[in-house]
Amino acid sequence: MRPMNAHPPRRQSIDGFTLTELLVLVIIVGILSALAVPNLLGYFSRTQVDAGAEALEGVLRQAQREAIRRSQTCAVVIPTGADPVVRTATNTEVAGSNENCLPARNLSQQTGSGQQAADLTLRNIRIDSNLTANPPTVGFTFKGTPTNVAANTVLVISSTRSPSSSSRCIVVSDLLGLIRAGNYNGTPTNPTEANCRIRPQ
């Protein structure tokens, strides 16, 4: 027989979390989010800059190949500033340039409607350059050499969303027309070749 003053055994509570446990969990998740979000945004900006630089380098190499293949000058307009639209130069912008030197590409997903098939819009990207012509152009002769022989052309590609993130650069040599890409370590608004660390090929 059981004594009368004995208490029945306690049941364990399995109802869920206490308010204190939930607050601690929310605080931990908040701290982890505060640490992860800036890194994630920086990663997206770097990825976008890398893709923009590769696309621009591809357009320049294609223009050079087409100039050699067609035995005609092929020039590309590369506007400076945010969200530039890279396009082929007209004959009035660059004397002797073939307006159709770049073959049509399917960029409808990237550019939207109302642009030529060879146009390339670099969204959330800013381009700075040492080009002085109006409009700023990079052209190639039928030999594949640049039409601008005054100095090496330096193009700096950076993000408009995160200006402090890494910048990329493209250098077109003035005599041979070599197109090289790398990381840019200076102020993008005044690009110099000395600040462009070229990647090994």
mmCIF file of N, CA and C in Angstrom, residues 53-188:
data_model
loop_
_atom_site.group_PDB
_atom_site.id
_atom_site.type_symbol
_atom_site.label_atom_id
_atom_site.label_comp_id
_atom_site.label_asym_id
_atom_site.label_seq_id
_atom_site.Cartn_x
_atom_site.Cartn_y
_atom_site.Cartn_z
ATOM 1 N N ALA A 53 32.866 41.313 -67.340
ATOM 2 C CA ALA A 53 34.209 41.434 -67.910
ATOM 3 C C ALA A 53 34.443 40.365 -68.974
ATOM 4 N N GLU A 54 33.995 39.153 -68.707
ATOM 5 C CA GLU A 54 34.155 38.082 -69.693
ATOM 6 C C GLU A 54 33.338 38.361 -70.951
ATOM 7 N N ALA A 55 32.129 38.899 -70.789
ATOM 8 C CA ALA A 55 31.299 39.229 -71.953
ATOM 9 C C ALA A 55 31.943 40.339 -72.775
ATOM 10 N N LEU A 56 32.465 41.371 -72.109
ATOM 11 C CA LEU A 56 33.106 42.477 -72.817
ATOM 12 C C LEU A 56 34.376 42.009 -73.518
ATOM 13 N N GLU A 57 35.163 41.193 -72.847
ATOM 14 C CA GLU A 57 36.371 40.643 -73.472
ATOM 15 C C GLU A 57 35.998 39.798 -74.691
ATOM 16 N N GLY A 58 34.924 39.033 -74.590
ATOM 17 C CA GLY A 58 34.468 38.223 -75.717
ATOM 18 C C GLY A 58 34.048 39.069 -76.910
ATOM 19 N N VAL A 59 33.366 40.196 -76.648
ATOM 20 C CA VAL A 59 32.953 41.095 -77.735
ATOM 21 C C VAL A 59 34.182 41.682 -78.421
ATOM 22 N N LEU A 60 35.189 42.090 -77.641
ATOM 23 C CA LEU A 60 36.408 42.658 -78.233
ATOM 24 C C LEU A 60 37.148 41.617 -79.073
ATOM 25 N N ARG A 61 37.270 40.417 -78.562
ATOM 26 C CA ARG A 61 37.952 39.357 -79.325
ATOM 27 C C ARG A 61 37.177 39.019 -80.603
ATOM 28 N N GLN A 62 35.861 39.020 -80.514
ATOM 29 C CA GLN A 62 35.039 38.743 -81.699
ATOM 30 C C GLN A 62 35.212 39.857 -82.732
ATOM 31 N N ALA A 63 35.236 41.110 -82.280
ATOM 32 C CA ALA A 63 35.435 42.230 -83.207
ATOM 33 C C ALA A 63 36.794 42.115 -83.895
ATOM 34 N N GLN A 64 37.809 41.736 -83.152
ATOM 35 C CA GLN A 64 39.143 41.572 -83.730
ATOM 36 C C GLN A 64 39.147 40.439 -84.767
ATOM 37 N N ARG A 65 38.530 39.317 -84.440
ATOM 38 C CA ARG A 65 38.462 38.190 -85.385
ATOM 39 C C ARG A 65 37.694 38.568 -86.651
ATOM 40 N N GLU A 66 36.576 39.268 -86.469
ATOM 41 C CA GLU A 66 35.763 39.648 -87.631
ATOM 42 C C GLU A 66 36.484 40.665 -88.509
ATOM 43 N N ALA A 67 37.259 41.568 -87.911
ATOM 44 C CA ALA A 67 38.029 42.529 -88.708
ATOM 45 C C ALA A 67 39.045 41.796 -89.580
ATOM 46 N N ILE A 68 39.694 40.793 -89.024
ATOM 47 C CA ILE A 68 40.661 40.009 -89.800
ATOM 48 C C ILE A 68 39.938 39.181 -90.856
ATOM 49 N N ARG A 69 38.863 38.532 -90.474
ATOM 50 C CA ARG A 69 38.138 37.651 -91.391
ATOM 51 C C ARG A 69 37.540 38.413 -92.568
ATOM 52 N N ARG A 70 36.989 39.589 -92.307
ATOM 53 C CA ARG A 70 36.325 40.363 -93.361
ATOM 54 C C ARG A 70 37.264 41.343 -94.062
ATOM 55 N N SER A 71 38.477 41.485 -93.542
ATOM 56 C CA SER A 71 39.453 42.451 -94.079
ATOM 57 C C SER A 71 38.882 43.863 -94.076
ATOM 58 N N GLN A 72 38.191 44.207 -92.995
ATOM 59 C CA GLN A 72 37.607 45.536 -92.824
ATOM 60 C C GLN A 72 37.773 45.963 -91.376
ATOM 61 N N THR A 73 37.761 47.268 -91.161
ATOM 62 C CA THR A 73 37.813 47.781 -89.796
ATOM 63 C C THR A 73 36.524 47.417 -89.067
ATOM 64 N N CYS A 74 36.679 46.975 -87.841
ATOM 65 C CA CYS A 74 35.526 46.667 -86.994
ATOM 66 C C CYS A 74 35.730 47.386 -85.668
ATOM 67 N N ALA A 75 34.810 48.260 -85.322
ATOM 68 C CA ALA A 75 34.927 49.037 -84.084
ATOM 69 C C ALA A 75 33.707 48.793 -83.206
ATOM 70 N N VAL A 76 33.938 48.864 -81.903
ATOM 71 C CA VAL A 76 32.894 48.641 -80.910
ATOM 72 C C VAL A 76 32.796 49.879 -80.035
ATOM 73 N N VAL A 77 31.577 50.388 -79.844
ATOM 74 C CA VAL A 77 31.347 51.519 -78.944
ATOM 75 C C VAL A 77 31.200 50.965 -77.535
ATOM 76 N N ILE A 78 32.036 51.483 -76.625
ATOM 77 C CA ILE A 78 32.000 51.046 -75.225
ATOM 78 C C ILE A 78 31.747 52.278 -74.366
ATOM 79 N N PRO A 79 30.483 52.604 -74.111
ATOM 80 C CA PRO A 79 30.185 53.796 -73.322
ATOM 81 C C PRO A 79 30.623 53.636 -71.869
ATOM 82 N N THR A 80 31.074 54.731 -71.289
ATOM 83 C CA THR A 80 31.434 54.708 -69.876
ATOM 84 C C THR A 80 30.194 55.015 -69.046
ATOM 85 N N GLY A 81 30.224 54.622 -67.791
ATOM 86 C CA GLY A 81 29.109 54.868 -66.892
ATOM 87 C C GLY A 81 28.381 53.584 -66.547
ATOM 88 N N ALA A 82 27.225 53.758 -65.903
ATOM 89 C CA ALA A 82 26.454 52.618 -65.402
ATOM 90 C C ALA A 82 25.559 52.030 -66.486
ATOM 91 N N ASP A 83 25.345 50.735 -66.434
ATOM 92 C CA ASP A 83 24.483 49.979 -67.346
ATOM 93 C C ASP A 83 24.766 50.300 -68.816
ATOM 94 N N PRO A 84 26.014 50.164 -69.263
ATOM 95 C CA PRO A 84 26.341 50.524 -70.647
ATOM 96 C C PRO A 84 25.793 49.512 -71.647
ATOM 97 N N VAL A 85 25.520 50.006 -72.854
ATOM 98 C CA VAL A 85 25.110 49.150 -73.964
ATOM 99 C C VAL A 85 26.262 49.147 -74.963
ATOM 100 N N VAL A 86 26.966 48.032 -75.044
ATOM 101 C CA VAL A 86 28.092 47.882 -75.963
ATOM 102 C C VAL A 86 27.524 47.509 -77.324
ATOM 103 N N ARG A 87 27.972 48.219 -78.372
ATOM 104 C CA ARG A 87 27.424 47.984 -79.712
ATOM 105 C C ARG A 87 28.498 48.221 -80.758
ATOM 106 N N THR A 88 28.208 47.825 -81.977
ATOM 107 C CA THR A 88 29.141 48.094 -83.068
ATOM 108 C C THR A 88 29.055 49.567 -83.439
ATOM 109 N N ALA A 89 30.187 50.118 -83.836
ATOM 110 C CA ALA A 89 30.240 51.526 -84.224
ATOM 111 C C ALA A 89 29.740 51.683 -85.652
ATOM 112 N N THR A 90 29.121 52.812 -85.913
ATOM 113 C CA THR A 90 28.667 53.102 -87.272
ATOM 114 C C THR A 90 29.830 53.674 -88.073
ATOM 115 N N ASN A 91 29.641 53.742 -89.385
ATOM 116 C CA ASN A 91 30.674 54.270 -90.273
ATOM 117 C C ASN A 91 30.932 55.748 -90.006
ATOM 118 N N THR A 92 29.929 56.477 -89.527
ATOM 119 C CA THR A 92 30.135 57.898 -89.224
ATOM 120 C C THR A 92 30.868 58.091 -87.897
ATOM 121 N N GLU A 93 30.763 57.133 -86.986
ATOM 122 C CA GLU A 93 31.470 57.236 -85.704
ATOM 123 C C GLU A 93 32.943 56.871 -85.843
ATOM 124 N N VAL A 94 33.228 55.846 -86.619
ATOM 125 C CA VAL A 94 34.606 55.426 -86.903
ATOM 126 C C VAL A 94 34.705 55.222 -88.404
ATOM 127 N N ALA A 95 35.525 56.048 -89.045
ATOM 128 C CA ALA A 95 35.642 55.997 -90.501
ATOM 129 C C ALA A 95 36.075 54.609 -90.958
ATOM 130 N N GLY A 96 35.348 54.068 -91.911
ATOM 131 C CA GLY A 96 35.685 52.775 -92.487
ATOM 132 C C GLY A 96 35.201 51.580 -91.697
ATOM 133 N N SER A 97 34.516 51.813 -90.582
ATOM 134 C CA SER A 97 34.053 50.691 -89.762
ATOM 135 C C SER A 97 32.839 50.035 -90.404
ATOM 136 N N ASN A 98 32.826 48.731 -90.391
ATOM 137 C CA ASN A 98 31.708 47.967 -90.915
ATOM 138 C C ASN A 98 30.659 47.845 -89.814
ATOM 139 N N GLU A 99 29.482 48.410 -90.040
ATOM 140 C CA GLU A 99 28.430 48.407 -89.019
ATOM 141 C C GLU A 99 27.923 47.006 -88.700
ATOM 142 N N ASN A 100 28.115 46.083 -89.610
ATOM 143 C CA ASN A 100 27.625 44.718 -89.409
ATOM 144 C C ASN A 100 28.762 43.744 -89.136
ATOM 145 N N CYS A 101 29.854 44.252 -88.578
ATOM 146 C CA CYS A 101 31.014 43.369 -88.403
ATOM 147 C C CYS A 101 30.795 42.322 -87.320
ATOM 148 N N LEU A 102 29.978 42.614 -86.330
ATOM 149 C CA LEU A 102 29.701 41.603 -85.306
ATOM 150 C C LEU A 102 28.464 40.828 -85.709
ATOM 151 N N PRO A 103 28.556 39.509 -85.732
ATOM 152 C CA PRO A 103 27.378 38.723 -86.111
ATOM 153 C C PRO A 103 26.281 38.851 -85.070
ATOM 154 N N ALA A 104 25.060 38.658 -85.523
ATOM 155 C CA ALA A 104 23.914 38.744 -84.612
ATOM 156 C C ALA A 104 24.017 37.654 -83.564
ATOM 157 N N ARG A 105 23.671 38.024 -82.336
ATOM 158 C CA ARG A 105 23.678 37.071 -81.228
ATOM 159 C C ARG A 105 22.304 37.084 -80.589
ATOM 160 N N ASN A 106 21.940 36.005 -79.973
ATOM 161 C CA ASN A 106 20.644 35.923 -79.306
ATOM 162 C C ASN A 106 20.806 36.424 -77.877
ATOM 163 N N LEU A 107 20.547 37.706 -77.674
ATOM 164 C CA LEU A 107 20.671 38.299 -76.346
ATOM 165 C C LEU A 107 19.328 38.765 -75.817
ATOM 166 N N SER A 108 18.243 38.234 -76.359
ATOM 167 C CA SER A 108 16.924 38.728 -75.965
ATOM 168 C C SER A 108 16.663 38.544 -74.478
ATOM 169 N N GLN A 109 17.245 37.511 -73.863
ATOM 170 C CA GLN A 109 17.031 37.310 -72.434
ATOM 171 C C GLN A 109 17.761 38.385 -71.631
ATOM 172 N N GLN A 110 18.901 38.845 -72.118
ATOM 173 C CA GLN A 110 19.706 39.800 -71.363
ATOM 174 C C GLN A 110 19.313 41.247 -71.629
ATOM 175 N N THR A 111 19.003 41.565 -72.883
ATOM 176 C CA THR A 111 18.859 42.964 -73.243
ATOM 177 C C THR A 111 17.429 43.456 -73.319
ATOM 178 N N GLY A 112 16.482 42.589 -73.552
ATOM 179 C CA GLY A 112 15.121 43.053 -73.753
ATOM 180 C C GLY A 112 14.918 43.463 -75.197
ATOM 181 N N SER A 113 13.820 44.117 -75.483
ATOM 182 C CA SER A 113 13.505 44.464 -76.865
ATOM 183 C C SER A 113 13.989 45.870 -77.194
ATOM 184 N N GLY A 114 13.996 46.180 -78.483
ATOM 185 C CA GLY A 114 14.326 47.520 -78.945
ATOM 186 C C GLY A 114 15.799 47.757 -79.187
ATOM 187 N N GLN A 115 16.616 46.740 -79.136
ATOM 188 C CA GLN A 115 18.034 46.909 -79.396
ATOM 189 C C GLN A 115 18.440 45.997 -80.538
ATOM 190 N N GLN A 116 19.574 46.343 -81.153
ATOM 191 C CA GLN A 116 20.069 45.512 -82.236
ATOM 192 C C GLN A 116 20.500 44.162 -81.694
ATOM 193 N N ALA A 117 20.561 43.198 -82.565
ATOM 194 C CA ALA A 117 20.892 41.839 -82.128
ATOM 195 C C ALA A 117 22.309 41.729 -81.583
ATOM 196 N N ALA A 118 23.212 42.609 -82.008
ATOM 197 C CA ALA A 118 24.602 42.513 -81.557
ATOM 198 C C ALA A 118 24.877 43.378 -80.328
ATOM 199 N N ASP A 119 23.873 44.097 -79.831
ATOM 200 C CA ASP A 119 24.069 44.927 -78.641
ATOM 201 C C ASP A 119 24.219 44.057 -77.402
ATOM 202 N N LEU A 120 24.993 44.540 -76.457
ATOM 203 C CA LEU A 120 25.194 43.826 -75.197
ATOM 204 C C LEU A 120 25.004 44.818 -74.061
ATOM 205 N N THR A 121 23.973 44.621 -73.245
ATOM 206 C CA THR A 121 23.731 45.475 -72.090
ATOM 207 C C THR A 121 24.327 44.823 -70.858
ATOM 208 N N LEU A 122 25.148 45.571 -70.149
ATOM 209 C CA LEU A 122 25.769 45.075 -68.923
ATOM 210 C C LEU A 122 25.040 45.707 -67.748
ATOM 211 N N ARG A 123 24.070 45.012 -67.205
ATOM 212 C CA ARG A 123 23.240 45.540 -66.119
ATOM 213 C C ARG A 123 23.987 45.505 -64.791
ATOM 214 N N ASN A 124 23.762 46.563 -63.994
ATOM 215 C CA ASN A 124 24.391 46.718 -62.675
ATOM 216 C C ASN A 124 25.913 46.723 -62.760
ATOM 217 N N ILE A 125 26.424 47.120 -63.916
ATOM 218 C CA ILE A 125 27.862 47.193 -64.166
ATOM 219 C C ILE A 125 28.201 48.621 -64.569
ATOM 220 N N ARG A 126 29.379 49.058 -64.161
ATOM 221 C CA ARG A 126 29.899 50.365 -64.565
ATOM 222 C C ARG A 126 31.204 50.143 -65.304
ATOM 223 N N ILE A 127 31.379 50.851 -66.425
ATOM 224 C CA ILE A 127 32.631 50.789 -67.179
ATOM 225 C C ILE A 127 33.293 52.157 -67.124
ATOM 226 N N ASP A 128 34.573 52.157 -66.805
ATOM 227 C CA ASP A 128 35.410 53.352 -66.894
ATOM 228 C C ASP A 128 36.564 53.020 -67.826
ATOM 229 N N SER A 129 37.038 54.030 -68.562
ATOM 230 C CA SER A 129 38.120 53.765 -69.513
ATOM 231 C C SER A 129 38.995 55.000 -69.676
ATOM 232 N N ASN A 130 40.121 54.805 -70.353
ATOM 233 C CA ASN A 130 40.989 55.928 -70.688
ATOM 234 C C ASN A 130 40.752 56.397 -72.121
ATOM 235 N N LEU A 131 39.654 55.967 -72.725
ATOM 236 C CA LEU A 131 39.322 56.373 -74.088
ATOM 237 C C LEU A 131 38.869 57.828 -74.099
ATOM 238 N N THR A 132 39.327 58.577 -75.096
ATOM 239 C CA THR A 132 38.986 60.000 -75.169
ATOM 240 C C THR A 132 38.040 60.317 -76.319
ATOM 241 N N ALA A 133 37.853 59.396 -77.253
ATOM 242 C CA ALA A 133 36.977 59.656 -78.397
ATOM 243 C C ALA A 133 35.532 59.756 -77.932
ATOM 244 N N ASN A 134 34.730 60.452 -78.733
ATOM 245 C CA ASN A 134 33.311 60.564 -78.439
ATOM 246 C C ASN A 134 32.534 60.068 -79.651
ATOM 247 N N PRO A 135 31.862 58.957 -79.574
ATOM 248 C CA PRO A 135 31.726 58.034 -78.451
ATOM 249 C C PRO A 135 33.002 57.212 -78.268
ATOM 250 N N PRO A 136 33.218 56.700 -77.052
ATOM 251 C CA PRO A 136 34.417 55.897 -76.807
ATOM 252 C C PRO A 136 34.358 54.583 -77.585
ATOM 253 N N THR A 137 35.357 54.346 -78.429
ATOM 254 C CA THR A 137 35.357 53.155 -79.275
ATOM 255 C C THR A 137 36.685 52.422 -79.184
ATOM 256 N N VAL A 138 36.608 51.126 -79.395
ATOM 257 C CA VAL A 138 37.792 50.287 -79.572
ATOM 258 C C VAL A 138 37.618 49.629 -80.925
ATOM 259 N N GLY A 139 38.561 49.907 -81.827
ATOM 260 C CA GLY A 139 38.461 49.367 -83.173
ATOM 261 C C GLY A 139 39.677 48.554 -83.549
ATOM 262 N N PHE A 140 39.489 47.680 -84.533
ATOM 263 C CA PHE A 140 40.573 46.836 -85.020
ATOM 264 C C PHE A 140 40.634 46.930 -86.535
ATOM 265 N N THR A 141 41.857 46.981 -87.078
ATOM 266 C CA THR A 141 42.061 47.027 -88.521
ATOM 267 C C THR A 141 41.976 45.619 -89.092
ATOM 268 N N PHE A 142 42.115 45.531 -90.412
ATOM 269 C CA PHE A 142 42.056 44.224 -91.062
ATOM 270 C C PHE A 142 43.211 43.313 -90.648
ATOM 271 N N LYS A 143 44.245 43.878 -90.032
ATOM 272 C CA LYS A 143 45.366 43.071 -89.532
ATOM 273 C C LYS A 143 45.159 42.631 -88.083
ATOM 274 N N GLY A 144 44.093 43.108 -87.445
ATOM 275 C CA GLY A 144 43.833 42.773 -86.047
ATOM 276 C C GLY A 144 44.497 43.715 -85.069
ATOM 277 N N THR A 145 45.130 44.764 -85.581
ATOM 278 C CA THR A 145 45.761 45.756 -84.706
ATOM 279 C C THR A 145 44.751 46.847 -84.380
ATOM 280 N N PRO A 146 44.900 47.512 -83.238
ATOM 281 C CA PRO A 146 43.927 48.542 -82.864
ATOM 282 C C PRO A 146 44.014 49.774 -83.764
ATOM 283 N N THR A 147 42.881 50.428 -83.945
ATOM 284 C CA THR A 147 42.872 51.685 -84.692
ATOM 285 C C THR A 147 43.416 52.819 -83.833
ATOM 286 N N ASN A 148 43.333 52.696 -82.514
ATOM 287 C CA ASN A 148 43.876 53.692 -81.588
ATOM 288 C C ASN A 148 45.286 53.253 -81.208
ATOM 289 N N VAL A 149 46.291 53.925 -81.773
ATOM 290 C CA VAL A 149 47.674 53.540 -81.494
ATOM 291 C C VAL A 149 48.363 54.536 -80.572
ATOM 292 N N ALA A 150 47.606 55.465 -79.998
ATOM 293 C CA ALA A 150 48.217 56.476 -79.130
ATOM 294 C C ALA A 150 48.654 55.876 -77.798
ATOM 295 N N ALA A 151 47.865 54.975 -77.249
ATOM 296 C CA ALA A 151 48.187 54.377 -75.947
ATOM 297 C C ALA A 151 47.400 53.091 -75.789
ATOM 298 N N ASN A 152 47.819 52.263 -74.855
ATOM 299 C CA ASN A 152 47.053 51.060 -74.542
ATOM 300 C C ASN A 152 45.686 51.457 -74.005
ATOM 301 N N THR A 153 44.661 50.763 -74.444
ATOM 302 C CA THR A 153 43.308 51.020 -73.965
ATOM 303 C C THR A 153 43.088 50.243 -72.676
ATOM 304 N N VAL A 154 42.608 50.939 -71.649
ATOM 305 C CA VAL A 154 42.327 50.312 -70.357
ATOM 306 C C VAL A 154 40.837 50.471 -70.070
ATOM 307 N N LEU A 155 40.161 49.350 -69.851
ATOM 308 C CA LEU A 155 38.746 49.337 -69.485
ATOM 309 C C LEU A 155 38.626 48.731 -68.096
ATOM 310 N N VAL A 156 37.903 49.408 -67.200
ATOM 311 C CA VAL A 156 37.702 48.903 -65.838
ATOM 312 C C VAL A 156 36.218 48.611 -65.658
ATOM 313 N N ILE A 157 35.925 47.400 -65.219
ATOM 314 C CA ILE A 157 34.553 46.949 -65.020
ATOM 315 C C ILE A 157 34.324 46.788 -63.525
ATOM 316 N N SER A 158 33.308 47.491 -62.993
ATOM 317 C CA SER A 158 33.006 47.411 -61.563
ATOM 318 C C SER A 158 31.497 47.305 -61.375
ATOM 319 N N SER A 159 31.091 47.046 -60.148
ATOM 320 C CA SER A 159 29.677 46.855 -59.833
ATOM 321 C C SER A 159 29.052 48.180 -59.410
ATOM 322 N N THR A 160 27.824 48.438 -59.867
ATOM 323 C CA THR A 160 27.113 49.630 -59.401
ATOM 324 C C THR A 160 26.445 49.366 -58.061
ATOM 325 N N ARG A 161 26.186 48.106 -57.742
ATOM 326 C CA ARG A 161 25.539 47.766 -56.470
ATOM 327 C C ARG A 161 26.512 47.816 -55.305
ATOM 328 N N SER A 162 27.737 47.400 -55.538
ATOM 329 C CA SER A 162 28.733 47.329 -54.472
ATOM 330 C C SER A 162 30.052 47.883 -55.000
ATOM 331 N N PRO A 163 30.195 49.221 -55.024
ATOM 332 C CA PRO A 163 31.397 49.824 -55.600
ATOM 333 C C PRO A 163 32.688 49.413 -54.900
ATOM 334 N N SER A 164 32.595 48.995 -53.645
ATOM 335 C CA SER A 164 33.807 48.610 -52.921
ATOM 336 C C SER A 164 34.257 47.191 -53.247
ATOM 337 N N SER A 165 33.439 46.440 -53.992
ATOM 338 C CA SER A 165 33.846 45.074 -54.342
ATOM 339 C C SER A 165 34.926 45.118 -55.418
ATOM 340 N N SER A 166 35.488 43.983 -55.719
ATOM 341 C CA SER A 166 36.618 43.923 -56.642
ATOM 342 C C SER A 166 36.215 44.371 -58.042
ATOM 343 N N SER A 167 37.172 44.973 -58.737
ATOM 344 C CA SER A 167 36.974 45.424 -60.109
ATOM 345 C C SER A 167 37.847 44.590 -61.029
ATOM 346 N N ARG A 168 37.413 44.473 -62.265
ATOM 347 C CA ARG A 168 38.188 43.765 -63.281
ATOM 348 C C ARG A 168 38.637 44.767 -64.325
ATOM 349 N N CYS A 169 39.677 44.425 -65.064
ATOM 350 C CA CYS A 169 40.182 45.316 -66.103
ATOM 351 C C CYS A 169 40.502 44.526 -67.362
ATOM 352 N N ILE A 170 40.431 45.234 -68.480
ATOM 353 C CA ILE A 170 40.813 44.685 -69.780
ATOM 354 C C ILE A 170 41.757 45.697 -70.412
ATOM 355 N N VAL A 171 42.890 45.222 -70.909
ATOM 356 C CA VAL A 171 43.870 46.089 -71.560
ATOM 357 C C VAL A 171 44.039 45.611 -72.995
ATOM 358 N N VAL A 172 43.898 46.552 -73.952
ATOM 359 C CA VAL A 172 44.145 46.266 -75.363
ATOM 360 C C VAL A 172 45.439 46.975 -75.721
ATOM 361 N N SER A 173 46.470 46.208 -76.091
ATOM 362 C CA SER A 173 47.771 46.821 -76.385
ATOM 363 C C SER A 173 47.702 47.612 -77.678
ATOM 364 N N ASP A 174 48.445 48.719 -77.708
ATOM 365 C CA ASP A 174 48.347 49.662 -78.813
ATOM 366 C C ASP A 174 49.013 49.188 -80.100
ATOM 367 N N LEU A 175 50.007 48.334 -80.058
ATOM 368 C CA LEU A 175 50.701 47.946 -81.281
ATOM 369 C C LEU A 175 50.235 46.607 -81.848
ATOM 370 N N LEU A 176 50.133 45.602 -81.014
ATOM 371 C CA LEU A 176 49.799 44.264 -81.505
ATOM 372 C C LEU A 176 48.322 43.919 -81.393
ATOM 373 N N GLY A 177 47.602 44.620 -80.541
ATOM 374 C CA GLY A 177 46.192 44.312 -80.351
ATOM 375 C C GLY A 177 45.950 43.161 -79.402
ATOM 376 N N LEU A 178 46.923 42.864 -78.543
ATOM 377 C CA LEU A 178 46.720 41.819 -77.544
ATOM 378 C C LEU A 178 45.639 42.259 -76.570
ATOM 379 N N ILE A 179 44.723 41.368 -76.264
ATOM 380 C CA ILE A 179 43.641 41.655 -75.319
ATOM 381 C C ILE A 179 43.915 40.831 -74.072
ATOM 382 N N ARG A 180 44.153 41.532 -72.966
ATOM 383 C CA ARG A 180 44.484 40.856 -71.712
ATOM 384 C C ARG A 180 43.521 41.315 -70.631
ATOM 385 N N ALA A 181 43.210 40.417 -69.701
ATOM 386 C CA ALA A 181 42.276 40.731 -68.616
ATOM 387 C C ALA A 181 42.937 40.449 -67.282
ATOM 388 N N GLY A 182 42.458 41.150 -66.252
ATOM 389 C CA GLY A 182 43.002 40.941 -64.915
ATOM 390 C C GLY A 182 42.153 41.613 -63.859
ATOM 391 N N ASN A 183 42.724 41.750 -62.679
ATOM 392 C CA ASN A 183 42.059 42.412 -61.552
ATOM 393 C C ASN A 183 42.583 43.830 -61.441
ATOM 394 N N TYR A 184 41.686 44.775 -61.122
ATOM 395 C CA TYR A 184 42.072 46.180 -61.024
ATOM 396 C C TYR A 184 42.178 46.575 -59.560
ATOM 397 N N ASN A 185 43.278 47.234 -59.202
ATOM 398 C CA ASN A 185 43.541 47.574 -57.802
ATOM 399 C C ASN A 185 43.518 49.063 -57.505
ATOM 400 N N GLY A 186 43.133 49.895 -58.433
ATOM 401 C CA GLY A 186 43.142 51.336 -58.198
ATOM 402 C C GLY A 186 41.747 51.916 -58.180
ATOM 403 N N THR A 187 41.685 53.233 -58.351
ATOM 404 C CA THR A 187 40.406 53.931 -58.435
ATOM 405 C C THR A 187 39.839 53.732 -59.840
ATOM 406 N N PRO A 188 38.654 53.146 -59.959
ATOM 407 C CA PRO A 188 38.121 52.845 -61.294
ATOM 408 C C PRO A 188 37.848 54.079 -62.150
#
